[in-house]
Coordinates of C-alpha atoms in Angstrom, one line a residue:
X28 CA 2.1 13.7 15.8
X29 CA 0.4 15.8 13.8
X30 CA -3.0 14.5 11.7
X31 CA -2.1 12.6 8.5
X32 CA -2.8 14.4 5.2
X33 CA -4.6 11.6 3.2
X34 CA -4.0 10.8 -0.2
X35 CA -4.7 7.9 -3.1
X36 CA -1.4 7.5 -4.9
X37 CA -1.2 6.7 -8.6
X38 CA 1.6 4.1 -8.9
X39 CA 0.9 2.7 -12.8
X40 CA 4.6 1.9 -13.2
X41 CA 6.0 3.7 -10.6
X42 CA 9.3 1.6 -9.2
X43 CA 8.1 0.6 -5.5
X44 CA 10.5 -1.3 -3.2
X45 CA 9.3 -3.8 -0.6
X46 CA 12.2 -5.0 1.5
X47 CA 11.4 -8.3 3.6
X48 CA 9.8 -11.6 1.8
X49 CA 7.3 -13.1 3.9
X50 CA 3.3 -12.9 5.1
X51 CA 3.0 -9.6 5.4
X52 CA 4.7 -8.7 2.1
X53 CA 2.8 -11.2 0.2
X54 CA -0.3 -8.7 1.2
X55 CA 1.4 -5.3 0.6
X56 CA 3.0 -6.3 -2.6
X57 CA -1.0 -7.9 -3.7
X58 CA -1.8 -4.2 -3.2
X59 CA 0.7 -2.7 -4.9
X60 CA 0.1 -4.8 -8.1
X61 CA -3.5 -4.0 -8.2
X62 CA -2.4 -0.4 -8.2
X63 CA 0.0 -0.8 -11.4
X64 CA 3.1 -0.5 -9.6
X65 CA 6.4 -1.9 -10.8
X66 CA 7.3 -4.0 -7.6
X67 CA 10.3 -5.3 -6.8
X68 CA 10.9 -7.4 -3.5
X69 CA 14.2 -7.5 -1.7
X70 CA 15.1 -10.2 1.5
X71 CA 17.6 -12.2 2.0
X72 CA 14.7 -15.1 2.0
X73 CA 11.7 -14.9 -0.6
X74 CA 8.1 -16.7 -0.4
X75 CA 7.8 -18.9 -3.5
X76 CA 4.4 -17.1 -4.1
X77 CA 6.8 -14.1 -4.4
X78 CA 9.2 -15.4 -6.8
X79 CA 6.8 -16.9 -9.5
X80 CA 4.8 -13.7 -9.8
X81 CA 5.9 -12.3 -13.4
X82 CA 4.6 -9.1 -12.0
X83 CA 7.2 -9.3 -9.7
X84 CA 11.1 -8.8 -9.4
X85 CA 12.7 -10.9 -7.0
X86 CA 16.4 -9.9 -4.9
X87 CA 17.2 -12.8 -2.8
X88 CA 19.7 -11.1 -0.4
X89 CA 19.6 -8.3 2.4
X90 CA 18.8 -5.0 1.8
X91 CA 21.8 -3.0 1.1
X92 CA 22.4 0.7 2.4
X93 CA 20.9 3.5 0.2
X94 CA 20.0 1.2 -2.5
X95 CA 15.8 3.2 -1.7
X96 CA 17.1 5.8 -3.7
X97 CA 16.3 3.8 -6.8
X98 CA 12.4 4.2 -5.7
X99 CA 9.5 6.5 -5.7
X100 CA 7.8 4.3 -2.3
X101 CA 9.0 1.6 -0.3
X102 CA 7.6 -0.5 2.3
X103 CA 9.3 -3.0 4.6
X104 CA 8.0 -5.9 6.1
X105 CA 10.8 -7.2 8.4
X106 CA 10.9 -8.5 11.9
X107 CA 14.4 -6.8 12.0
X108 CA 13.7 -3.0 13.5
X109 CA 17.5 -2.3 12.3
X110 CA 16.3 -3.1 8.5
X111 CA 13.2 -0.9 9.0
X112 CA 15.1 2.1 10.4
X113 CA 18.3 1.6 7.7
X114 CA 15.4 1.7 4.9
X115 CA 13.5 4.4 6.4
X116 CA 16.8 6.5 7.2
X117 CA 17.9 6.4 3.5
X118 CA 14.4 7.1 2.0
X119 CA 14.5 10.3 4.3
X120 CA 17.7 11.3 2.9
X121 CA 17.1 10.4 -0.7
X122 CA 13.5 11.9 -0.8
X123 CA 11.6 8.3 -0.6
X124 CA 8.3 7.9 1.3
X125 CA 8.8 4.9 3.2
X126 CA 6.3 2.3 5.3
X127 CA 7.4 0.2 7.6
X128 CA 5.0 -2.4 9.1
X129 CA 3.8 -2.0 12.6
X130 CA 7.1 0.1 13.1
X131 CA 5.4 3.7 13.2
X132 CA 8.8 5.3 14.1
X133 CA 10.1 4.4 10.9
X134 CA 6.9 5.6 8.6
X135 CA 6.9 8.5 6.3
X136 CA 3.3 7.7 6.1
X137 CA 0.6 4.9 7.3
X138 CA -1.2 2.6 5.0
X139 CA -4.7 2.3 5.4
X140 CA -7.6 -0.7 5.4
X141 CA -9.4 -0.4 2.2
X142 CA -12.5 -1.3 1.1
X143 CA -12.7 -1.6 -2.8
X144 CA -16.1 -2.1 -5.1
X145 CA -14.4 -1.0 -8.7
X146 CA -13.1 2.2 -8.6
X147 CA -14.8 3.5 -5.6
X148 CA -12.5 2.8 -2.7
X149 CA -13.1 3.7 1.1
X150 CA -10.1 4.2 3.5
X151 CA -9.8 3.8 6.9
X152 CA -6.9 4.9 8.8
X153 CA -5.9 4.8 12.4
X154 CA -2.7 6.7 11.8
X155 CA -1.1 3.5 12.5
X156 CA -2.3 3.8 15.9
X157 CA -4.7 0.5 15.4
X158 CA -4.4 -1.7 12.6
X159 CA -7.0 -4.3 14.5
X160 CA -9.8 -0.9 14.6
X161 CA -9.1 -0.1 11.0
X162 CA -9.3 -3.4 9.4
X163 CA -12.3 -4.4 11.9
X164 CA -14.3 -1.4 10.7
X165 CA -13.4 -2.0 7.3
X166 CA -14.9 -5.4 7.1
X167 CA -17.8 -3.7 8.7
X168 CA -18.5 -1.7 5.8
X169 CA -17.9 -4.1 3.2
X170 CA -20.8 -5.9 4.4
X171 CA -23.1 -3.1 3.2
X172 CA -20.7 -1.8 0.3
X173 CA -21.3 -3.9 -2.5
X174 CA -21.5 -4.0 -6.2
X175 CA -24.3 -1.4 -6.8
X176 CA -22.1 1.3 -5.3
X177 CA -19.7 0.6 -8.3
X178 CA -22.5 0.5 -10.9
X179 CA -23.4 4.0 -9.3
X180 CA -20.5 5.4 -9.5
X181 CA -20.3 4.4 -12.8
X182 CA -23.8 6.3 -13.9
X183 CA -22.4 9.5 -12.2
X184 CA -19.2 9.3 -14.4
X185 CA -21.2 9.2 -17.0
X186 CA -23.4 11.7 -16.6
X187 CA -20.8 14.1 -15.0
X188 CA -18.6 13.7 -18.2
X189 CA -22.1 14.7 -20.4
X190 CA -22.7 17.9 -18.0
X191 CA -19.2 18.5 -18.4
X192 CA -19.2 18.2 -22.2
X193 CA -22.1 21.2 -22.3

């Protein structure tokens, strides 16, 4: 595989699509709210955390062929490599970048560990090839990255906006 071409998206009300309703989704769809996305979960069984969240839209049933086309991004978060490889096989054809945890064959791209003081963010990616490595150094530099770094960044806005302005 070639290297990844990295890249923050903006999602503020983009349609994503998470297919699968458990752990792991509780995480990726905590991530996608964050980032503004318009989330809606799909799985034939749903985590009650899931379903009560007003920011999120809840399908209690499997995921039904093609239905990725409705999406700009979708992840999946199934134990069920058939699921992963239907959603990933329709997001190809319709255009739709699709993630599918720890299934690498059926990823149009990788998600990385982040590290977030405000509105600086620091990624880490393994290229899916270690999730443990990526979230393990991660941690790492949280433990030195913390809230002056956003107050800093704010300064340099600032004074990159005035320099700009003359």
């Amino acid at each position: 595989m070639s290297p990844t071409y990295p890249v923050h998206l903006v999602l503020d009300d983009k349609p994503v699509l998470v297919v699968g309703g458990g752990n792991v989704a509780l995480r990726k769809v905590a991530g996608l709210l964050a980032s503004g996305a318009a989330v809606t979960v799909v799985a034939p069984k749903i985590r009650p955390e899931l379903i009560d969240n007003p920011g999120v839209t809840t399908i209690e049933r499997p995921y039904q062929r093609g239905e990725v086309a409705s999406y700009r991004l979708a992840i999946t978060c199934t134990d069920d490599a058939a699921v992963n490889e239907q959603v990933f096989g329709d997001g190809e054809t319709a255009g739709v970048w699709v993630n599918s945890a720890d299934d690498p064959a059926n990823c149009g791209f990788t998600l990385p560990a982040v590290a977030r003081q405000g509105d600086l963010a620091i990624s880490i990616s393994t290229t899916g090839r270690s999730p443990a490595l990526a979230m393990w150094l991660r941690r790492r530099f949280e433990r030195e990255f913390d809230h002056n770094y956003a107050e800093l960044l704010d300064v340099l806005a600032d004074v990159r906006a005035e320099a700009r302005a003359e």
